[in-house]
Rosetta silent file (secondary structure, phi, psi, omega in degrees, C-alpha in Angstrom):
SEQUENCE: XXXXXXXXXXXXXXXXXXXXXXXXXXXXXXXXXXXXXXXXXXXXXXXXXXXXXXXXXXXXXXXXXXXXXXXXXXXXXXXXXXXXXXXXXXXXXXXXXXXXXXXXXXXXXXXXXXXXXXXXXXXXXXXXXXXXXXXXXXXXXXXXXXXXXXXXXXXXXXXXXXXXXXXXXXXXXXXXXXXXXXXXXXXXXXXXXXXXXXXXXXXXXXXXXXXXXXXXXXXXXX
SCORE:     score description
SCORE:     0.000 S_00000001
   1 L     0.000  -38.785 -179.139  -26.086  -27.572   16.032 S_00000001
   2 H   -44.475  -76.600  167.445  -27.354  -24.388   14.733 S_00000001
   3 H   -23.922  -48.446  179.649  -24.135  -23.021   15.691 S_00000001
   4 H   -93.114  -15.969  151.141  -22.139  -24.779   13.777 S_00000001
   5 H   -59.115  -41.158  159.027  -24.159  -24.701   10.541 S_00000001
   6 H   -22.934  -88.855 -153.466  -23.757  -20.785   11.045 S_00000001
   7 H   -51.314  -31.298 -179.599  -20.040  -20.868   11.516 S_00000001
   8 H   -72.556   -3.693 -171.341  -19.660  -23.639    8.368 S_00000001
   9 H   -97.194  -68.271  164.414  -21.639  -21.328    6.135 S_00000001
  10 H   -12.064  -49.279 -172.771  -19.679  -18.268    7.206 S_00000001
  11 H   -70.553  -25.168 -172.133  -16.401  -20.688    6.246 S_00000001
  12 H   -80.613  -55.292 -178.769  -17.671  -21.143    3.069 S_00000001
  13 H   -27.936  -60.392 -164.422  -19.003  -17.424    2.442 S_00000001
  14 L  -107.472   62.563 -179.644  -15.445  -15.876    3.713 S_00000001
  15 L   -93.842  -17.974  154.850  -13.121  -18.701    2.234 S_00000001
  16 L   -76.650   25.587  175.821  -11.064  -16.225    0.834 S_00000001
  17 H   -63.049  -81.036 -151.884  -10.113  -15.335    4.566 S_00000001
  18 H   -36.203  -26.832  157.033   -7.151  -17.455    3.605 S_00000001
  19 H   -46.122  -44.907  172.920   -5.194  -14.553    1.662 S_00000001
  20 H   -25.429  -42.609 -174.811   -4.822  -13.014    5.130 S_00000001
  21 H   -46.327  -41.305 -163.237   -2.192  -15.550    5.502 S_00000001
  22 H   -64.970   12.600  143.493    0.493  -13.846    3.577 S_00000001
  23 H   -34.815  -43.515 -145.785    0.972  -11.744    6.920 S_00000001
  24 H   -97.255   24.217 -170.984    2.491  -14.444    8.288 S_00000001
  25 H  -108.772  -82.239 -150.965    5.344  -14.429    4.848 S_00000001
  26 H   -60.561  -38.565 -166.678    5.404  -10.351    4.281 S_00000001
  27 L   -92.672  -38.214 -157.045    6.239   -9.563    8.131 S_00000001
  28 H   -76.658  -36.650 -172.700    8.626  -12.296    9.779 S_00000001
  29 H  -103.845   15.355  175.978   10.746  -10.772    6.112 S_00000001
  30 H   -98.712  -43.356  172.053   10.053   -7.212    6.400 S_00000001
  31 H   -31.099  -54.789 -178.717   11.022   -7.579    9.860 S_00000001
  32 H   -73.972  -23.193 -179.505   14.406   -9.151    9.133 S_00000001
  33 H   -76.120  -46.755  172.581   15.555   -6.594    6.637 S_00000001
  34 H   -42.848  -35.409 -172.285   14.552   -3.642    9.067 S_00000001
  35 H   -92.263  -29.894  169.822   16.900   -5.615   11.765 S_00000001
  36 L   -30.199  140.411 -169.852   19.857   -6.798    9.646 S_00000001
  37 L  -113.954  177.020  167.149   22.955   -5.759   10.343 S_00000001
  38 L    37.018   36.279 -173.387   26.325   -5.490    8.857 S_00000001
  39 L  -109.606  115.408  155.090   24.541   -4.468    4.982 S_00000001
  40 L  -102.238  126.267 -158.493   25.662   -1.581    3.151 S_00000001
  41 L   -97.215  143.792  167.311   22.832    0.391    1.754 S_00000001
  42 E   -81.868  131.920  158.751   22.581    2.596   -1.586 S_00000001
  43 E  -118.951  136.522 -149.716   21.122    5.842   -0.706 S_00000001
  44 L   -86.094  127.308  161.967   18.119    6.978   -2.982 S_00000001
  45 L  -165.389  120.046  159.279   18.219   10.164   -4.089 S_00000001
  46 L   -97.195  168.555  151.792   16.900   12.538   -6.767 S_00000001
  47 H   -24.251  -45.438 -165.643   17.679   15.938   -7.453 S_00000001
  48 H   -66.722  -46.985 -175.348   14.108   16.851   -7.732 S_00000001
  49 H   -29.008  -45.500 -164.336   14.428   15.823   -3.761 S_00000001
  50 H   -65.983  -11.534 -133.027   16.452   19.312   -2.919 S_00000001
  51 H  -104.445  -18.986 -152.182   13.631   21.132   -4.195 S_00000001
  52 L  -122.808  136.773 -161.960   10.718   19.838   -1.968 S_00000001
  53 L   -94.081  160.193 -174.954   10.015   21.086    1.442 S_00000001
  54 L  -100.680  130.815 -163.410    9.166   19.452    4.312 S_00000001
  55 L  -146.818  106.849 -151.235    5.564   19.994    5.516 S_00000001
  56 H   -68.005  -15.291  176.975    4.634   18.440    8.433 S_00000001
  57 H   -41.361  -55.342 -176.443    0.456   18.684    7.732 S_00000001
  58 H   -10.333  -47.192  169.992    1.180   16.424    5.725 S_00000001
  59 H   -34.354  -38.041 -158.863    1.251   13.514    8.482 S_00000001
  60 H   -86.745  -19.779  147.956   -2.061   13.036    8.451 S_00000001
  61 L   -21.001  -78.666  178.979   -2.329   11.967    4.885 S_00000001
  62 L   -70.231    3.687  174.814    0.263    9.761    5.147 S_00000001
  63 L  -110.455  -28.242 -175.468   -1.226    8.426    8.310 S_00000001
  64 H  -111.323   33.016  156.458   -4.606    7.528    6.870 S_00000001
  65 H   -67.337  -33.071 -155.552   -3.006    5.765    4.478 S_00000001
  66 H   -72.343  -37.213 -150.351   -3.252    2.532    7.297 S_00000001
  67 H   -76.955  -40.232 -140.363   -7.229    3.553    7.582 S_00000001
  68 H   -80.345  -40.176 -152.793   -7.659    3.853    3.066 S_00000001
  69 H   -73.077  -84.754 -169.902   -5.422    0.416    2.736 S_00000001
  70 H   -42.885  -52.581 -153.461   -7.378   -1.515    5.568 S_00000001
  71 H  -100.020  -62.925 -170.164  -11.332   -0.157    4.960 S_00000001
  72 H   -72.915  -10.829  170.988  -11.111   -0.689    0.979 S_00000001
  73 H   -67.945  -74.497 -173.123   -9.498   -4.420    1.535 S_00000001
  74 H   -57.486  -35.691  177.396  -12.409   -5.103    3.770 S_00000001
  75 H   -71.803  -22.493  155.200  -15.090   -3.298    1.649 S_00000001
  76 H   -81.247  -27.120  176.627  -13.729   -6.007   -0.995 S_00000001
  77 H   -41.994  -89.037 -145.547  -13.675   -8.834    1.416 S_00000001
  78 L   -78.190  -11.584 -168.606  -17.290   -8.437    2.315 S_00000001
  79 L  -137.673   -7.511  168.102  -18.925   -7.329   -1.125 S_00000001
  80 L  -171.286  100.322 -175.108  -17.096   -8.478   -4.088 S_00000001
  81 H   -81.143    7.229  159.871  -14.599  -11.744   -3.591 S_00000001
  82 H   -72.349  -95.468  173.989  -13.450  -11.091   -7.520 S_00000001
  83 H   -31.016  -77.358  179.854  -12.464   -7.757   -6.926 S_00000001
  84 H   -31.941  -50.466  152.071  -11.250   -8.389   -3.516 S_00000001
  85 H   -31.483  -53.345  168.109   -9.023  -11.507   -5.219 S_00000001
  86 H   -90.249  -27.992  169.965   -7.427   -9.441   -7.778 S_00000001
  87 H   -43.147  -42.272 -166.448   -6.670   -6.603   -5.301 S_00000001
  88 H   -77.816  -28.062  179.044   -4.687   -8.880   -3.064 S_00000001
  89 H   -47.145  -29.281 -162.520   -2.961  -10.416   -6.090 S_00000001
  90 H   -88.277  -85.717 -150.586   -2.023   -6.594   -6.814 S_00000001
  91 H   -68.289   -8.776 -143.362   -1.168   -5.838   -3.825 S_00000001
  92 H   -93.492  -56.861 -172.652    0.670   -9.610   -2.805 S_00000001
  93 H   -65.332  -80.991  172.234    2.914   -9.223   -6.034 S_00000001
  94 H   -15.957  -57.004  164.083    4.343   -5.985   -5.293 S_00000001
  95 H   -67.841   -7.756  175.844    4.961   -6.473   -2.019 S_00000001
  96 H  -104.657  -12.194 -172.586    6.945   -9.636   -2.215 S_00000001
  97 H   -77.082  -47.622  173.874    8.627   -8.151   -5.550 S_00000001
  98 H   -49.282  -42.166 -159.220    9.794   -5.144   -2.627 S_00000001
  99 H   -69.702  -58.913  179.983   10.533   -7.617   -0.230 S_00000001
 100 H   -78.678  -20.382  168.041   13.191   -9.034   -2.777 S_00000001
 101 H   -54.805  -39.926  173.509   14.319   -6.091   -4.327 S_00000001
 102 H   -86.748    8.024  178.950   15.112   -4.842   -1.156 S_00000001
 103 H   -59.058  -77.039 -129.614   16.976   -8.234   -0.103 S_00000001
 104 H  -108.026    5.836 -170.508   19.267   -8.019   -2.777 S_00000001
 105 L  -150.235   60.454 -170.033   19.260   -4.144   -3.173 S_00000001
 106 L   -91.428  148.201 -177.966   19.352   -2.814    0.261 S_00000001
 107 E  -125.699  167.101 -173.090   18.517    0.856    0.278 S_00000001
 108 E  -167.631  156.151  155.321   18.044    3.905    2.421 S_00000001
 109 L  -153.007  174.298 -137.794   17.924    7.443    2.303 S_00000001
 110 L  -163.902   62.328  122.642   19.082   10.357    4.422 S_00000001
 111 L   -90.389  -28.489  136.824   16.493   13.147    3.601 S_00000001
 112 L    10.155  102.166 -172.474   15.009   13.656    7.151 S_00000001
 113 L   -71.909  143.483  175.465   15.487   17.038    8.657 S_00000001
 114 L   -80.245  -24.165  156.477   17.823   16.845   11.965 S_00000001
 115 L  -158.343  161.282 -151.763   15.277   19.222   13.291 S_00000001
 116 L  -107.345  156.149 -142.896   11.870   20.732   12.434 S_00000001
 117 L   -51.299  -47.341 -175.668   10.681   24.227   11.534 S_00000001
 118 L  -114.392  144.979  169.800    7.910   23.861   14.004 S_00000001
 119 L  -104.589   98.113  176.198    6.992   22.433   16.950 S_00000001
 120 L  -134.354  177.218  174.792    3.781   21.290   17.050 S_00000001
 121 H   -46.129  -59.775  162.579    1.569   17.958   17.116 S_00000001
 122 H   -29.305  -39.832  148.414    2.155   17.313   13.755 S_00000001
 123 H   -84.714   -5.361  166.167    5.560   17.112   14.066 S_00000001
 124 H   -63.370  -37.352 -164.897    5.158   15.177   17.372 S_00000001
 125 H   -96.323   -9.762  147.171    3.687   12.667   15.317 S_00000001
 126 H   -48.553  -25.077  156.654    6.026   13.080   12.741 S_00000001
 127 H   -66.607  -61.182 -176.458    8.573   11.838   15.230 S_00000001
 128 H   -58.664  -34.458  164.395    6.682    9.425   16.392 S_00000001
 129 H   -72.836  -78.152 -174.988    6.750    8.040   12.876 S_00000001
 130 H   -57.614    9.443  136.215   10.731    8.182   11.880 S_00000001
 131 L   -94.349   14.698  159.628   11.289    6.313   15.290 S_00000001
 132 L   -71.413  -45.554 -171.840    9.023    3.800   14.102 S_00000001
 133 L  -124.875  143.231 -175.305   10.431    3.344   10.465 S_00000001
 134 L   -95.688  154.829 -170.518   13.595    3.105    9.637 S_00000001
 135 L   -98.274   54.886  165.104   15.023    5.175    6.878 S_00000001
 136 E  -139.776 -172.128 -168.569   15.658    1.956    4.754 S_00000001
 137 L    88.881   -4.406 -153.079   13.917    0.065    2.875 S_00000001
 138 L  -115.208   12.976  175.237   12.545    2.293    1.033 S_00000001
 139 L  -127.179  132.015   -5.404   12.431    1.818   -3.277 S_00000001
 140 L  -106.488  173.457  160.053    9.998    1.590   -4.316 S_00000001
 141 L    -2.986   37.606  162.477    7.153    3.008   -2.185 S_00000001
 142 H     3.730  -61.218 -161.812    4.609    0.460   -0.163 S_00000001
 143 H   -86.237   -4.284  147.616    2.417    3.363    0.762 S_00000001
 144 H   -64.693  -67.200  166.020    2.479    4.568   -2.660 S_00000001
 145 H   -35.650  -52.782 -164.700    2.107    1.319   -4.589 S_00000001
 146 H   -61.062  -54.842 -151.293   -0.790   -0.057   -2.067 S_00000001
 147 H   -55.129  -27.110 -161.053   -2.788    3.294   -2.248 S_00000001
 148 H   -82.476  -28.986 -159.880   -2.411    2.898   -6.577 S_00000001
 149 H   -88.518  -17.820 -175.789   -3.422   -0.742   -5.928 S_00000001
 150 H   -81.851  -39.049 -179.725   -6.198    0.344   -3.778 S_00000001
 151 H   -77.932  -12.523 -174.425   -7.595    3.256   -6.240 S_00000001
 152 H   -87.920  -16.823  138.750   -7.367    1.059   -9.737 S_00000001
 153 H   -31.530  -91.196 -155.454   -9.942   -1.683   -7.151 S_00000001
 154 H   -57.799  -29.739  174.942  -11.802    0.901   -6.941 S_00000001
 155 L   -76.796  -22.642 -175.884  -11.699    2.481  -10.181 S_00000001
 156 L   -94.334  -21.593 -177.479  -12.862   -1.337  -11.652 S_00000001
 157 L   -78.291  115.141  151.895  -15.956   -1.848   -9.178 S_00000001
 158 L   -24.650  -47.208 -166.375  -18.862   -2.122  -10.681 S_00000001
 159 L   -84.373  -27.816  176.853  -20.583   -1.411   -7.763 S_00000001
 160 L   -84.899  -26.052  146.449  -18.486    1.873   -6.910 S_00000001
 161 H   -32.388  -42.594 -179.138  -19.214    3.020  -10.211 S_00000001
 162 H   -97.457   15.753  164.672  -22.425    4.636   -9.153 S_00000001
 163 H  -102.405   48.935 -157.011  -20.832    6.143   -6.561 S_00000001
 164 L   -57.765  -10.606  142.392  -18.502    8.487   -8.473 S_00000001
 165 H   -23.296  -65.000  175.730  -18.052   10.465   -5.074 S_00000001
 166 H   -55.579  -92.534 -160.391  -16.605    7.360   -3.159 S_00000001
 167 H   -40.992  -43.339  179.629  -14.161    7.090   -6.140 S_00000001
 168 H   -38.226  -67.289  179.771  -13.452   10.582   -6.658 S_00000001
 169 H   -45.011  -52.554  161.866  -12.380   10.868   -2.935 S_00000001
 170 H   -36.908  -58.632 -140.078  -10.277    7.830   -3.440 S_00000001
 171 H   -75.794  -39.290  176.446   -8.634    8.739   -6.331 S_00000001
 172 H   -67.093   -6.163 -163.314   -7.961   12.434   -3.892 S_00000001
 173 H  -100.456  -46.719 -168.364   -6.752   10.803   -1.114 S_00000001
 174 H   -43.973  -56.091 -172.116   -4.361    8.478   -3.189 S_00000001
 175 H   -48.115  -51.953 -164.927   -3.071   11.687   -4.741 S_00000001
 176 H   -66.903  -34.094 -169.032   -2.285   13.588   -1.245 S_00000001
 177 H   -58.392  -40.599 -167.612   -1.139   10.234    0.242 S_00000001
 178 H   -57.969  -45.100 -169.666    1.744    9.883   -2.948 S_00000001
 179 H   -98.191    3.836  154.407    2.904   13.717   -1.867 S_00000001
 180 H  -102.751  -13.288  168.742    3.165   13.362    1.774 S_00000001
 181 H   -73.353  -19.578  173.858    5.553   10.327    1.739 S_00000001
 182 L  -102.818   -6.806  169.613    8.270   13.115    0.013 S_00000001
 183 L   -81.283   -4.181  172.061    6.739   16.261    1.860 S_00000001
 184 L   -98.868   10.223  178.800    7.602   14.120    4.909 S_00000001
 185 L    60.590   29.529  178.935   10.906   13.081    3.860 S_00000001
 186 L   -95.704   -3.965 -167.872    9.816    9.560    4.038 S_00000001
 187 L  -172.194  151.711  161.539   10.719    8.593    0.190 S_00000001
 188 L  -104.075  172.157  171.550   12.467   10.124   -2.606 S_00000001
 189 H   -52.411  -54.576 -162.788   10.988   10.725   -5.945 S_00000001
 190 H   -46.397  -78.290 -171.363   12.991    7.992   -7.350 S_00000001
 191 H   -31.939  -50.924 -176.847   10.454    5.588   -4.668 S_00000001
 192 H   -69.197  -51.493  170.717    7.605    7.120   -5.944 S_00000001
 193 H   -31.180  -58.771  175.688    8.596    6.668   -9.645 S_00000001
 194 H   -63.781  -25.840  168.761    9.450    2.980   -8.749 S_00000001
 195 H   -60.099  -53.816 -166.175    6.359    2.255   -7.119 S_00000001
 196 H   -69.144   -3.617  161.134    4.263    3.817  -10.256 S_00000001
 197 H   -60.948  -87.281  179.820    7.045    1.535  -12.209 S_00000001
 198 H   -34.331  -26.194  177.466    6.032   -1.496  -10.425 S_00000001
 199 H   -69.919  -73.348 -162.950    2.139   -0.569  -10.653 S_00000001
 200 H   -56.361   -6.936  169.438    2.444   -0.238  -14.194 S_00000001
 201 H   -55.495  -76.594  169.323    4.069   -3.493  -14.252 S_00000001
 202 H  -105.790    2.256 -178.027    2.089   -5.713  -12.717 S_00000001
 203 H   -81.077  -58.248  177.521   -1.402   -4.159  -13.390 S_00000001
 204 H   -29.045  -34.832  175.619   -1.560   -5.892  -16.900 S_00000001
 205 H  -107.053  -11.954  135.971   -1.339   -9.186  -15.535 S_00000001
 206 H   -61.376  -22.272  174.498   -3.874   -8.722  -12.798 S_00000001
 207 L   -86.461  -87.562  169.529   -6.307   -6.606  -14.717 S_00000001
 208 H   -68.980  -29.330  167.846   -6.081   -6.713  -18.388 S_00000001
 209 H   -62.651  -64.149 -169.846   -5.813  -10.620  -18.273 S_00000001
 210 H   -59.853  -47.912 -171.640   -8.704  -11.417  -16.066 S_00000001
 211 H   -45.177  -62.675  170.551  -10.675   -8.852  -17.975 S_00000001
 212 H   -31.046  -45.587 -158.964   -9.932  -10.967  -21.456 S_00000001
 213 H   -90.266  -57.992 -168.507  -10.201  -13.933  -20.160 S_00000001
 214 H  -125.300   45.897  166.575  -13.662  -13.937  -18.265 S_00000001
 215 H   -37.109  -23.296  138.696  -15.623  -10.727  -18.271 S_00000001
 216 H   -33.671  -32.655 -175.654  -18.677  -11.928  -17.081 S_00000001
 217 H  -113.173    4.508  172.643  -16.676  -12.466  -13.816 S_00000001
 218 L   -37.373  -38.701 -170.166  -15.251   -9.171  -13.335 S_00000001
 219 L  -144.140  113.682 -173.705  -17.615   -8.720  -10.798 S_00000001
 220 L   -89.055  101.587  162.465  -18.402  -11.401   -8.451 S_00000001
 221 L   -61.943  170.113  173.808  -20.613  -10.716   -5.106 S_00000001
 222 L   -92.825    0.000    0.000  -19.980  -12.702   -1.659 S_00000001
């Protein structure tokens, strides 16, 4: 009996579990556009593109992007289901706004060196990445957008406020993560532009709204 007062109090506590769902939306239709066939794709490219070299350090940036995205979603989860609420709204609208843009706009690009200065881990796992991801798909940015959706959470928590360190760190990571998707030839500028398009976009109505409307409720605890 115990048990199960436990687990119903838990259900109530983490009843915003239920955002999780849009996994089971955002994959089954990123999935089908990576696998489609017979599509002819625009390929994104600026100028600015010719200019910027590819530098494979870089990887690791752009790799702990999965660890920045996943650990501040969960740091809202468990400690502020306000915050935590409007991030996934932030992050939910963007990503299904990609998801159609890139239905109805399929894209690609063909920056990727056919082979790399050095051989080392870093470009092992640079490899290891482009046979992972396909080079479509790609305006605007995911790993750009999420990381901006992850540092303006973070820049609004109350609670993160007295940590200007934590935030700082954020706000540094966000930055290196934005310049290793084009020092890796994983996005053109034109992605990153469109992501901070799309940010700028949709922050107003996730942000500046709630703020207006209920301040007092900015900041909610679990």
């Amino acid at each position: 009996m115990k048990t199960v007062t436990t687990a119903r109090r838990l259900l109530k506590k983490y009843s915003h579990a239920w955002v999780f769902l849009y996994a089971f939306i955002y994959m089954p239709w990123f999935c089908y556009l990576e696998n489609r066939t017979g599509v002819r794709y625009t390929l994104i490219h600026s100028p600015l593109d010719d200019y910027i070299p590819f530098v494979e350090y870089f990887v690791i940036p752009y790799l702990l992007w999965f660890a920045f995205i996943a650990v501040t979603s969960l740091y809202f989860f468990f400690t502020d289901k306000q915050g935590f609420y409007r991030l996934s709204a932030f992050m939910i609208a963007g990503m299904t706004l990609f998801l159609v843009i890139c239905t109805f706009f399929p894209n690609g690009q063909n920056l990727r060196p056919d082979t790399f200065p050095h051989e080392n881990i870093f470009t092992d796992l640079v490899q290891i990445i482009y046979t992972a991801d396909t080079p479509t798909n790609v305006l605007p940015s995911l790993h750009v957008f999420n990381s901006l959706c992850a540092s303006i959470a973070i820049a609004h928590s109350s609670n993160l406020k007295k940590h200007r360190a934590v935030q700082y760190g954020a706000y540094a990571l966000t930055a290196l993560i934005i310049m290793s998707t084009v020092l890796l030839k994983q996005h053109s500028v034109t992605d990153v532009f469109a992501a901070f398009a799309m940010a700028l976009l949709i922050y107003p109505l996730i942000y500046v709204t709630e703020i207006k409307k209920a301040p007092k409720f900015s900041q909610q605890p679990i």
